[in-house]
């Protein structure tokens, strides 16, 4: 019972991880590397949450095999830390670059795992990280265990640097979430460093996984996978909400001109790059509007609730397009149609009227 009280954080964190894993299995209909990496991280962290109490249970005990159990559990607990770091970094890397081959080439960032494994094998003969007294079966940290802690901390810092350097490849929202993903384990290590009886190190990683699952994995349905702006479903939900509340708003329906030619002549990869860059310019030109969505293909919708000067916003958008370093982007043109909501209008009414105005605009410029 004393151990249950002592490790209640571990128990709670373990149950959280099991719950997240079950939810992932139930909700994830399509298998992808991102989901797999999160599952592997859950397995590794859950293992650490189980192994940590065992190191304390076997410490100082005397029965057949007790020395082996005490030594092996401490061995595994130290070894599992770089595994979790590597998996977490692989998850972030894949989120940023969307490149499965890149993660494989990086060998899932398991270099520190191999380094730790070598040190721990040497540790069996020459104590470096820890020692277990064969007579008393008691654990004691080695003189160089601090190196392990420093390297793990540097690993998390590297994750942060990688994310900041490549911040343009993701959203500000994701950057904030990944900030928690990195900082919580560091906080956990610092807390346990000063309060040895507070077992928060591994629990903090479980909390990080929960945060990432809730705010990154579970929210993917609201944002477009390519452009990271809202989806058509999110747009329609928001419009229906505004109509129910009878709020004043305006929609701006935007369609790129001759976008098919870019795909045909330059390839779909270049087309995707154009869509991503155009989406970022939309967010800047129509700031502070939050609801900017991609309806599909090269069609976009802005919902304005701030009485924005639409003509000025459109001019700002063209200025941003002209400032692009990509010659293909500089030549990009678009047509738009804007409609203000009037009481009694439905979602379809708004879309159809904006669509008519947009095509009139397109016919004038073609």
mmCIF file of C-alpha atoms in Angstrom:
data_model
loop_
_atom_site.group_PDB
_atom_site.id
_atom_site.type_symbol
_atom_site.label_atom_id
_atom_site.label_comp_id
_atom_site.label_asym_id
_atom_site.label_seq_id
_atom_site.Cartn_x
_atom_site.Cartn_y
_atom_site.Cartn_z
ATOM 1 C CA UNK A 1 0.000 0.000 0.000
ATOM 2 C CA UNK A 2 2.902 2.361 0.768
ATOM 3 C CA UNK A 3 4.241 1.871 -2.752
ATOM 4 C CA UNK A 4 0.794 2.581 -4.245
ATOM 5 C CA UNK A 5 0.722 5.909 -2.394
ATOM 6 C CA UNK A 6 4.355 6.657 -3.247
ATOM 7 C CA UNK A 7 3.844 6.030 -6.961
ATOM 8 C CA UNK A 8 0.290 7.267 -7.373
ATOM 9 C CA UNK A 9 1.462 9.732 -10.064
ATOM 10 C CA UNK A 10 2.899 6.818 -12.037
ATOM 11 C CA UNK A 11 -0.348 4.888 -11.716
ATOM 12 C CA UNK A 12 -2.432 7.847 -12.812
ATOM 13 C CA UNK A 13 -0.103 8.601 -15.756
ATOM 14 C CA UNK A 14 -0.132 4.931 -16.792
ATOM 15 C CA UNK A 15 -3.944 4.895 -16.841
ATOM 16 C CA UNK A 16 -3.951 8.108 -18.896
ATOM 17 C CA UNK A 17 -1.626 6.530 -21.470
ATOM 18 C CA UNK A 18 -3.734 3.374 -21.679
ATOM 19 C CA UNK A 19 -6.833 5.531 -22.219
ATOM 20 C CA UNK A 20 -5.131 7.562 -24.968
ATOM 21 C CA UNK A 21 -3.919 4.385 -26.676
ATOM 22 C CA UNK A 22 -7.421 2.854 -26.658
ATOM 23 C CA UNK A 23 -8.918 6.083 -28.040
ATOM 24 C CA UNK A 24 -6.305 6.181 -30.823
ATOM 25 C CA UNK A 25 -7.089 2.575 -31.762
ATOM 26 C CA UNK A 26 -10.832 3.259 -31.840
ATOM 27 C CA UNK A 27 -10.733 6.603 -33.661
ATOM 28 C CA UNK A 28 -7.830 6.105 -36.089
ATOM 29 C CA UNK A 29 -9.274 4.498 -39.207
ATOM 30 C CA UNK A 30 -6.168 5.190 -41.319
ATOM 31 C CA UNK A 31 -2.712 4.045 -40.236
ATOM 32 C CA UNK A 32 0.065 6.620 -40.690
ATOM 33 C CA UNK A 33 3.585 7.146 -39.381
ATOM 34 C CA UNK A 34 2.503 9.981 -37.074
ATOM 35 C CA UNK A 35 -0.003 7.718 -35.329
ATOM 36 C CA UNK A 36 2.493 4.854 -35.107
ATOM 37 C CA UNK A 37 5.187 7.068 -33.572
ATOM 38 C CA UNK A 38 2.729 8.298 -30.948
ATOM 39 C CA UNK A 39 1.769 4.705 -30.124
ATOM 40 C CA UNK A 40 5.423 3.678 -29.781
ATOM 41 C CA UNK A 41 6.044 6.653 -27.489
ATOM 42 C CA UNK A 42 3.083 5.553 -25.365
ATOM 43 C CA UNK A 43 4.503 2.010 -25.097
ATOM 44 C CA UNK A 44 7.958 3.265 -24.103
ATOM 45 C CA UNK A 45 6.625 5.743 -21.534
ATOM 46 C CA UNK A 46 4.205 3.203 -20.050
ATOM 47 C CA UNK A 47 7.130 0.781 -19.683
ATOM 48 C CA UNK A 48 9.149 3.437 -17.837
ATOM 49 C CA UNK A 49 6.200 4.136 -15.520
ATOM 50 C CA UNK A 50 6.127 0.435 -14.603
ATOM 51 C CA UNK A 51 9.896 -0.037 -14.322
ATOM 52 C CA UNK A 52 10.501 2.997 -12.073
ATOM 53 C CA UNK A 53 8.545 1.613 -9.064
ATOM 54 C CA UNK A 54 10.234 -1.772 -9.546
ATOM 55 C CA UNK A 55 13.665 -0.192 -9.055
ATOM 56 C CA UNK A 56 12.474 1.001 -5.634
ATOM 57 C CA UNK A 57 10.705 -2.254 -4.756
ATOM 58 C CA UNK A 58 13.803 -4.381 -5.423
ATOM 59 C CA UNK A 59 16.235 -1.899 -3.850
ATOM 60 C CA UNK A 60 17.738 -3.350 -0.653
ATOM 61 C CA UNK A 61 15.840 -6.662 -0.914
ATOM 62 C CA UNK A 62 17.434 -10.036 -0.404
ATOM 63 C CA UNK A 63 16.111 -13.088 -2.264
ATOM 64 C CA UNK A 64 17.243 -15.288 -5.122
ATOM 65 C CA UNK A 65 17.601 -13.123 -8.226
ATOM 66 C CA UNK A 66 17.049 -9.831 -6.396
ATOM 67 C CA UNK A 67 20.416 -8.418 -7.538
ATOM 68 C CA UNK A 68 19.645 -9.216 -11.179
ATOM 69 C CA UNK A 69 16.180 -7.644 -10.908
ATOM 70 C CA UNK A 70 17.492 -4.485 -9.233
ATOM 71 C CA UNK A 71 20.335 -4.062 -11.711
ATOM 72 C CA UNK A 72 18.291 -4.864 -14.836
ATOM 73 C CA UNK A 73 15.409 -2.538 -13.947
ATOM 74 C CA UNK A 74 17.793 0.386 -13.388
ATOM 75 C CA UNK A 75 19.612 -0.568 -16.595
ATOM 76 C CA UNK A 76 16.342 -0.501 -18.577
ATOM 77 C CA UNK A 77 15.096 2.695 -16.939
ATOM 78 C CA UNK A 78 18.200 4.599 -18.039
ATOM 79 C CA UNK A 79 18.157 2.998 -21.494
ATOM 80 C CA UNK A 80 14.508 3.813 -22.166
ATOM 81 C CA UNK A 81 14.983 7.589 -21.801
ATOM 82 C CA UNK A 82 16.812 8.064 -25.141
ATOM 83 C CA UNK A 83 14.257 5.781 -26.826
ATOM 84 C CA UNK A 84 11.450 8.118 -25.767
ATOM 85 C CA UNK A 85 13.479 11.185 -26.807
ATOM 86 C CA UNK A 86 14.146 9.672 -30.228
ATOM 87 C CA UNK A 87 10.486 8.796 -30.781
ATOM 88 C CA UNK A 88 9.311 12.239 -29.679
ATOM 89 C CA UNK A 89 11.790 13.948 -31.996
ATOM 90 C CA UNK A 90 10.807 11.634 -34.870
ATOM 91 C CA UNK A 91 7.158 12.587 -34.309
ATOM 92 C CA UNK A 92 7.978 16.306 -34.425
ATOM 93 C CA UNK A 93 10.249 15.842 -37.461
ATOM 94 C CA UNK A 94 7.507 14.012 -39.371
ATOM 95 C CA UNK A 95 4.965 16.666 -38.423
ATOM 96 C CA UNK A 96 7.242 19.403 -39.765
ATOM 97 C CA UNK A 97 8.564 17.796 -42.960
ATOM 98 C CA UNK A 98 5.893 15.177 -43.774
ATOM 99 C CA UNK A 99 8.717 12.989 -45.068
ATOM 100 C CA UNK A 100 8.718 9.337 -44.002
ATOM 101 C CA UNK A 101 12.071 8.692 -45.692
ATOM 102 C CA UNK A 102 13.685 11.562 -43.789
ATOM 103 C CA UNK A 103 12.701 9.999 -40.451
ATOM 104 C CA UNK A 104 14.061 6.629 -41.560
ATOM 105 C CA UNK A 105 17.322 8.215 -42.743
ATOM 106 C CA UNK A 106 17.648 9.849 -39.325
ATOM 107 C CA UNK A 107 17.233 6.314 -37.898
ATOM 108 C CA UNK A 108 14.433 7.621 -35.681
ATOM 109 C CA UNK A 109 17.063 9.702 -33.840
ATOM 110 C CA UNK A 110 18.240 6.612 -31.963
ATOM 111 C CA UNK A 111 21.922 7.614 -31.940
ATOM 112 C CA UNK A 112 21.793 8.570 -28.256
ATOM 113 C CA UNK A 113 20.119 5.222 -27.518
ATOM 114 C CA UNK A 114 23.096 3.371 -29.041
ATOM 115 C CA UNK A 115 25.531 5.600 -27.134
ATOM 116 C CA UNK A 116 23.682 4.925 -23.862
ATOM 117 C CA UNK A 117 23.583 1.186 -24.571
ATOM 118 C CA UNK A 118 27.378 1.115 -24.999
ATOM 119 C CA UNK A 119 27.892 3.086 -21.765
ATOM 120 C CA UNK A 120 25.547 0.769 -19.853
ATOM 121 C CA UNK A 121 27.357 -2.333 -21.116
ATOM 122 C CA UNK A 122 30.639 -0.798 -19.913
ATOM 123 C CA UNK A 123 28.801 0.115 -16.684
ATOM 124 C CA UNK A 124 28.432 -3.597 -15.886
ATOM 125 C CA UNK A 125 32.209 -3.825 -15.428
ATOM 126 C CA UNK A 126 33.109 -0.233 -14.535
ATOM 127 C CA UNK A 127 30.327 1.762 -12.819
ATOM 128 C CA UNK A 128 29.723 5.001 -14.744
ATOM 129 C CA UNK A 129 26.021 5.800 -14.473
ATOM 130 C CA UNK A 130 25.053 3.702 -11.443
ATOM 131 C CA UNK A 131 26.089 0.845 -9.166
ATOM 132 C CA UNK A 132 24.236 -1.855 -7.230
ATOM 133 C CA UNK A 133 26.003 -3.208 -4.158
ATOM 134 C CA UNK A 134 26.033 -7.041 -4.458
ATOM 135 C CA UNK A 135 25.977 -7.461 -0.667
ATOM 136 C CA UNK A 136 23.148 -5.094 0.255
ATOM 137 C CA UNK A 137 21.489 -4.982 -3.184
ATOM 138 C CA UNK A 138 21.254 -1.198 -2.793
ATOM 139 C CA UNK A 139 21.372 1.245 -5.693
ATOM 140 C CA UNK A 140 23.687 4.258 -5.796
ATOM 141 C CA UNK A 141 24.114 6.771 -8.655
ATOM 142 C CA UNK A 142 27.446 6.915 -10.443
ATOM 143 C CA UNK A 143 29.733 9.933 -10.638
ATOM 144 C CA UNK A 144 28.833 10.547 -14.282
ATOM 145 C CA UNK A 145 25.066 10.042 -14.244
ATOM 146 C CA UNK A 146 24.715 13.794 -14.655
ATOM 147 C CA UNK A 147 26.013 13.394 -18.231
ATOM 148 C CA UNK A 148 22.933 11.307 -19.045
ATOM 149 C CA UNK A 149 20.629 14.010 -17.658
ATOM 150 C CA UNK A 150 22.449 16.779 -19.536
ATOM 151 C CA UNK A 151 22.290 14.899 -22.843
ATOM 152 C CA UNK A 152 18.552 14.252 -22.448
ATOM 153 C CA UNK A 153 17.996 17.941 -21.693
ATOM 154 C CA UNK A 154 20.036 18.893 -24.771
ATOM 155 C CA UNK A 155 17.900 16.490 -26.788
ATOM 156 C CA UNK A 156 14.729 18.361 -25.829
ATOM 157 C CA UNK A 157 16.416 21.701 -26.518
ATOM 158 C CA UNK A 158 17.398 20.419 -29.961
ATOM 159 C CA UNK A 159 13.730 19.548 -30.594
ATOM 160 C CA UNK A 160 12.795 23.115 -29.719
ATOM 161 C CA UNK A 161 15.497 24.580 -31.986
ATOM 162 C CA UNK A 162 14.452 22.306 -34.880
ATOM 163 C CA UNK A 163 10.842 23.426 -34.493
ATOM 164 C CA UNK A 164 11.691 27.134 -34.269
ATOM 165 C CA UNK A 165 13.996 26.998 -37.314
ATOM 166 C CA UNK A 166 11.280 25.262 -39.340
ATOM 167 C CA UNK A 167 8.361 27.200 -37.834
ATOM 168 C CA UNK A 168 7.126 28.203 -41.297
ATOM 169 C CA UNK A 169 6.338 24.554 -41.975
ATOM 170 C CA UNK A 170 3.638 24.480 -39.318
ATOM 171 C CA UNK A 171 1.142 26.745 -37.555
ATOM 172 C CA UNK A 172 1.644 29.037 -34.564
ATOM 173 C CA UNK A 173 -0.905 26.865 -32.768
ATOM 174 C CA UNK A 174 1.227 23.750 -33.296
ATOM 175 C CA UNK A 175 4.351 25.631 -32.187
ATOM 176 C CA UNK A 176 2.723 26.431 -28.841
ATOM 177 C CA UNK A 177 1.655 22.803 -28.363
ATOM 178 C CA UNK A 178 5.137 21.522 -29.193
ATOM 179 C CA UNK A 179 6.488 24.031 -26.678
ATOM 180 C CA UNK A 180 4.565 22.101 -24.010
ATOM 181 C CA UNK A 181 5.724 18.825 -25.583
ATOM 182 C CA UNK A 182 9.361 19.798 -24.950
ATOM 183 C CA UNK A 183 9.126 21.805 -21.743
ATOM 184 C CA UNK A 184 7.001 19.445 -19.614
ATOM 185 C CA UNK A 185 9.618 16.629 -19.546
ATOM 186 C CA UNK A 186 12.346 19.164 -18.688
ATOM 187 C CA UNK A 187 10.203 20.544 -15.862
ATOM 188 C CA UNK A 188 9.592 16.964 -14.688
ATOM 189 C CA UNK A 189 13.315 16.228 -14.542
ATOM 190 C CA UNK A 190 14.035 19.456 -12.654
ATOM 191 C CA UNK A 191 11.261 18.770 -10.112
ATOM 192 C CA UNK A 192 12.510 15.225 -9.489
ATOM 193 C CA UNK A 193 16.100 16.454 -9.294
ATOM 194 C CA UNK A 194 15.296 18.703 -6.313
ATOM 195 C CA UNK A 195 12.452 16.628 -4.850
ATOM 196 C CA UNK A 196 13.636 13.030 -5.113
ATOM 197 C CA UNK A 197 10.419 11.659 -3.593
ATOM 198 C CA UNK A 198 8.219 13.398 -6.187
ATOM 199 C CA UNK A 199 8.143 11.020 -9.161
ATOM 200 C CA UNK A 200 7.152 13.448 -11.884
ATOM 201 C CA UNK A 201 9.824 12.785 -14.522
ATOM 202 C CA UNK A 202 8.046 10.036 -16.480
ATOM 203 C CA UNK A 203 4.577 11.297 -15.589
ATOM 204 C CA UNK A 204 5.397 14.624 -17.244
ATOM 205 C CA UNK A 205 6.112 12.799 -20.521
ATOM 206 C CA UNK A 206 2.729 11.083 -20.265
ATOM 207 C CA UNK A 207 1.164 14.518 -19.798
ATOM 208 C CA UNK A 208 3.042 15.761 -22.896
ATOM 209 C CA UNK A 209 1.662 12.879 -24.953
ATOM 210 C CA UNK A 210 -1.863 13.673 -23.758
ATOM 211 C CA UNK A 211 -1.456 17.350 -24.709
ATOM 212 C CA UNK A 212 -0.157 16.492 -28.195
ATOM 213 C CA UNK A 213 -2.903 13.959 -28.821
ATOM 214 C CA UNK A 214 -5.694 16.321 -27.763
ATOM 215 C CA UNK A 215 -4.435 19.443 -29.519
ATOM 216 C CA UNK A 216 -2.590 18.025 -32.555
ATOM 217 C CA UNK A 217 -3.917 14.586 -33.437
ATOM 218 C CA UNK A 218 -7.550 15.090 -32.389
ATOM 219 C CA UNK A 219 -7.906 18.508 -34.005
ATOM 220 C CA UNK A 220 -6.696 17.481 -37.469
ATOM 221 C CA UNK A 221 -10.282 17.266 -38.705
ATOM 222 C CA UNK A 222 -10.719 21.028 -38.265
ATOM 223 C CA UNK A 223 -7.713 22.064 -40.330
ATOM 224 C CA UNK A 224 -6.680 21.301 -43.884
ATOM 225 C CA UNK A 225 -3.779 18.838 -43.978
ATOM 226 C CA UNK A 226 -1.863 20.742 -46.671
ATOM 227 C CA UNK A 227 -2.430 24.433 -45.931
ATOM 228 C CA UNK A 228 -3.113 24.241 -42.169
ATOM 229 C CA UNK A 229 -6.077 26.608 -42.461
ATOM 230 C CA UNK A 230 -9.638 25.536 -41.659
ATOM 231 C CA UNK A 231 -11.552 22.953 -43.685
ATOM 232 C CA UNK A 232 -14.922 23.325 -45.413
ATOM 233 C CA UNK A 233 -16.565 21.418 -42.545
ATOM 234 C CA UNK A 234 -15.172 23.917 -40.024
ATOM 235 C CA UNK A 235 -16.357 26.816 -42.206
ATOM 236 C CA UNK A 236 -19.891 25.459 -42.464
ATOM 237 C CA UNK A 237 -20.102 24.805 -38.704
ATOM 238 C CA UNK A 238 -18.959 28.359 -37.998
ATOM 239 C CA UNK A 239 -21.395 29.922 -40.493
ATOM 240 C CA UNK A 240 -24.330 27.979 -39.051
ATOM 241 C CA UNK A 241 -23.318 29.153 -35.587
ATOM 242 C CA UNK A 242 -23.240 32.801 -36.727
ATOM 243 C CA UNK A 243 -26.609 32.437 -38.475
ATOM 244 C CA UNK A 244 -28.183 30.915 -35.355
ATOM 245 C CA UNK A 245 -26.947 33.889 -33.322
ATOM 246 C CA UNK A 246 -27.972 36.341 -36.075
ATOM 247 C CA UNK A 247 -24.530 37.944 -36.023
ATOM 248 C CA UNK A 248 -23.394 40.446 -38.610
ATOM 249 C CA UNK A 249 -20.730 39.026 -40.914
ATOM 250 C CA UNK A 250 -19.569 38.871 -44.497
ATOM 251 C CA UNK A 251 -18.083 36.054 -46.548
ATOM 252 C CA UNK A 252 -15.429 36.438 -49.242
ATOM 253 C CA UNK A 253 -15.276 33.547 -51.692
ATOM 254 C CA UNK A 254 -11.891 33.349 -53.468
ATOM 255 C CA UNK A 255 -10.970 31.202 -56.450
ATOM 256 C CA UNK A 256 -7.494 31.102 -58.032
ATOM 257 C CA UNK A 257 -7.401 31.888 -61.753
ATOM 258 C CA UNK A 258 -5.986 29.283 -64.164
ATOM 259 C CA UNK A 259 -4.538 27.269 -61.306
ATOM 260 C CA UNK A 260 -4.877 24.057 -63.332
ATOM 261 C CA UNK A 261 -2.190 25.366 -65.675
ATOM 262 C CA UNK A 262 0.287 25.527 -62.786
ATOM 263 C CA UNK A 263 -0.394 21.880 -61.936
ATOM 264 C CA UNK A 264 -0.186 20.825 -65.591
ATOM 265 C CA UNK A 265 2.963 22.788 -66.481
ATOM 266 C CA UNK A 266 4.878 22.901 -63.180
ATOM 267 C CA UNK A 267 3.600 19.770 -61.477
ATOM 268 C CA UNK A 268 1.352 19.143 -58.490
ATOM 269 C CA UNK A 269 4.197 19.627 -56.001
ATOM 270 C CA UNK A 270 4.635 23.217 -57.185
ATOM 271 C CA UNK A 271 0.860 23.600 -57.103
ATOM 272 C CA UNK A 272 0.803 22.495 -53.472
ATOM 273 C CA UNK A 273 3.563 24.983 -52.631
ATOM 274 C CA UNK A 274 1.510 27.773 -54.203
ATOM 275 C CA UNK A 275 -1.576 26.783 -52.183
ATOM 276 C CA UNK A 276 0.400 26.746 -48.921
ATOM 277 C CA UNK A 277 1.989 30.153 -49.574
ATOM 278 C CA UNK A 278 -1.296 31.686 -50.736
ATOM 279 C CA UNK A 279 -3.000 30.462 -47.538
ATOM 280 C CA UNK A 280 -0.385 32.221 -45.416
ATOM 281 C CA UNK A 281 -0.876 35.437 -47.374
ATOM 282 C CA UNK A 282 -4.640 35.134 -46.869
ATOM 283 C CA UNK A 283 -4.159 35.013 -43.108
ATOM 284 C CA UNK A 284 -1.951 38.099 -43.195
ATOM 285 C CA UNK A 285 -4.092 40.157 -45.580
ATOM 286 C CA UNK A 286 -7.379 39.433 -43.810
ATOM 287 C CA UNK A 287 -6.025 39.691 -40.248
ATOM 288 C CA UNK A 288 -7.533 39.609 -37.600
ATOM 289 C CA UNK A 289 -10.159 37.257 -39.063
ATOM 290 C CA UNK A 290 -9.803 33.759 -37.635
ATOM 291 C CA UNK A 291 -12.062 31.799 -39.982
ATOM 292 C CA UNK A 292 -10.063 31.432 -43.180
ATOM 293 C CA UNK A 293 -10.715 28.085 -44.831
ATOM 294 C CA UNK A 294 -9.921 26.021 -47.872
ATOM 295 C CA UNK A 295 -13.130 24.680 -49.375
ATOM 296 C CA UNK A 296 -11.224 22.330 -51.640
ATOM 297 C CA UNK A 297 -8.776 22.505 -54.545
ATOM 298 C CA UNK A 298 -8.001 26.172 -55.203
ATOM 299 C CA UNK A 299 -11.147 27.565 -53.544
ATOM 300 C CA UNK A 300 -10.970 29.550 -50.315
ATOM 301 C CA UNK A 301 -13.432 31.296 -48.019
ATOM 302 C CA UNK A 302 -12.908 34.130 -45.560
ATOM 303 C CA UNK A 303 -15.522 34.950 -42.914
ATOM 304 C CA UNK A 304 -15.234 38.593 -41.845
ATOM 305 C CA UNK A 305 -16.811 39.651 -38.559
ATOM 306 C CA UNK A 306 -14.712 42.788 -38.074
ATOM 307 C CA UNK A 307 -16.137 45.055 -40.819
ATOM 308 C CA UNK A 308 -12.871 44.859 -42.703
ATOM 309 C CA UNK A 309 -12.328 46.989 -45.811
ATOM 310 C CA UNK A 310 -12.519 44.109 -48.297
ATOM 311 C CA UNK A 311 -11.084 46.110 -51.207
ATOM 312 C CA UNK A 312 -8.075 47.103 -49.114
ATOM 313 C CA UNK A 313 -7.607 43.519 -47.902
ATOM 314 C CA UNK A 314 -7.666 42.258 -51.500
ATOM 315 C CA UNK A 315 -5.082 44.887 -52.501
ATOM 316 C CA UNK A 316 -2.923 43.844 -49.535
ATOM 317 C CA UNK A 317 -3.213 40.238 -50.685
ATOM 318 C CA UNK A 318 -1.993 41.149 -54.178
ATOM 319 C CA UNK A 319 0.894 43.122 -52.658
ATOM 320 C CA UNK A 320 1.942 40.069 -50.649
ATOM 321 C CA UNK A 321 1.724 37.890 -53.758
ATOM 322 C CA UNK A 322 3.942 40.310 -55.696
ATOM 323 C CA UNK A 323 6.500 40.311 -52.851
ATOM 324 C CA UNK A 324 6.958 36.529 -53.082
ATOM 325 C CA UNK A 325 10.370 35.176 -54.073
ATOM 326 C CA UNK A 326 8.672 32.536 -56.242
ATOM 327 C CA UNK A 327 8.151 33.764 -59.864
ATOM 328 C CA UNK A 328 5.160 31.415 -60.219
ATOM 329 C CA UNK A 329 3.574 32.959 -57.137
ATOM 330 C CA UNK A 330 4.184 36.495 -58.410
ATOM 331 C CA UNK A 331 2.080 35.761 -61.507
ATOM 332 C CA UNK A 332 -0.821 34.323 -59.493
ATOM 333 C CA UNK A 333 -4.226 35.963 -59.891
ATOM 334 C CA UNK A 334 -7.554 35.260 -58.270
ATOM 335 C CA UNK A 335 -11.224 36.204 -58.450
ATOM 336 C CA UNK A 336 -13.503 36.847 -55.519
ATOM 337 C CA UNK A 337 -17.087 37.500 -54.568
ATOM 338 C CA UNK A 338 -18.223 38.931 -51.227
ATOM 339 C CA UNK A 339 -21.681 38.855 -49.686
ATOM 340 C CA UNK A 340 -22.939 40.340 -46.423
ATOM 341 C CA UNK A 341 -25.270 38.226 -44.348
ATOM 342 C CA UNK A 342 -28.880 39.343 -44.134
ATOM 343 C CA UNK A 343 -31.389 37.837 -41.742
ATOM 344 C CA UNK A 344 -33.145 34.860 -43.253
ATOM 345 C CA UNK A 345 -30.254 33.811 -45.488
ATOM 346 C CA UNK A 346 -29.052 30.225 -45.274
ATOM 347 C CA UNK A 347 -25.552 28.855 -45.663
ATOM 348 C CA UNK A 348 -26.376 27.792 -49.232
ATOM 349 C CA UNK A 349 -27.816 31.228 -50.040
ATOM 350 C CA UNK A 350 -24.607 32.911 -48.967
ATOM 351 C CA UNK A 351 -22.426 30.487 -50.923
ATOM 352 C CA UNK A 352 -24.495 30.676 -54.116
ATOM 353 C CA UNK A 353 -24.609 34.480 -54.159
ATOM 354 C CA UNK A 354 -20.897 34.785 -53.428
ATOM 355 C CA UNK A 355 -20.238 32.200 -56.167
ATOM 356 C CA UNK A 356 -22.211 34.265 -58.718
ATOM 357 C CA UNK A 357 -20.293 37.443 -57.829
ATOM 358 C CA UNK A 358 -16.984 35.601 -57.960
ATOM 359 C CA UNK A 359 -17.666 34.311 -61.516
ATOM 360 C CA UNK A 360 -18.730 37.762 -62.676
ATOM 361 C CA UNK A 361 -15.380 39.007 -61.352
ATOM 362 C CA UNK A 362 -13.555 36.147 -63.089
ATOM 363 C CA UNK A 363 -15.264 36.838 -66.443
ATOM 364 C CA UNK A 364 -14.257 40.500 -66.259
ATOM 365 C CA UNK A 365 -10.591 39.707 -65.738
ATOM 366 C CA UNK A 366 -10.332 36.776 -68.176
#
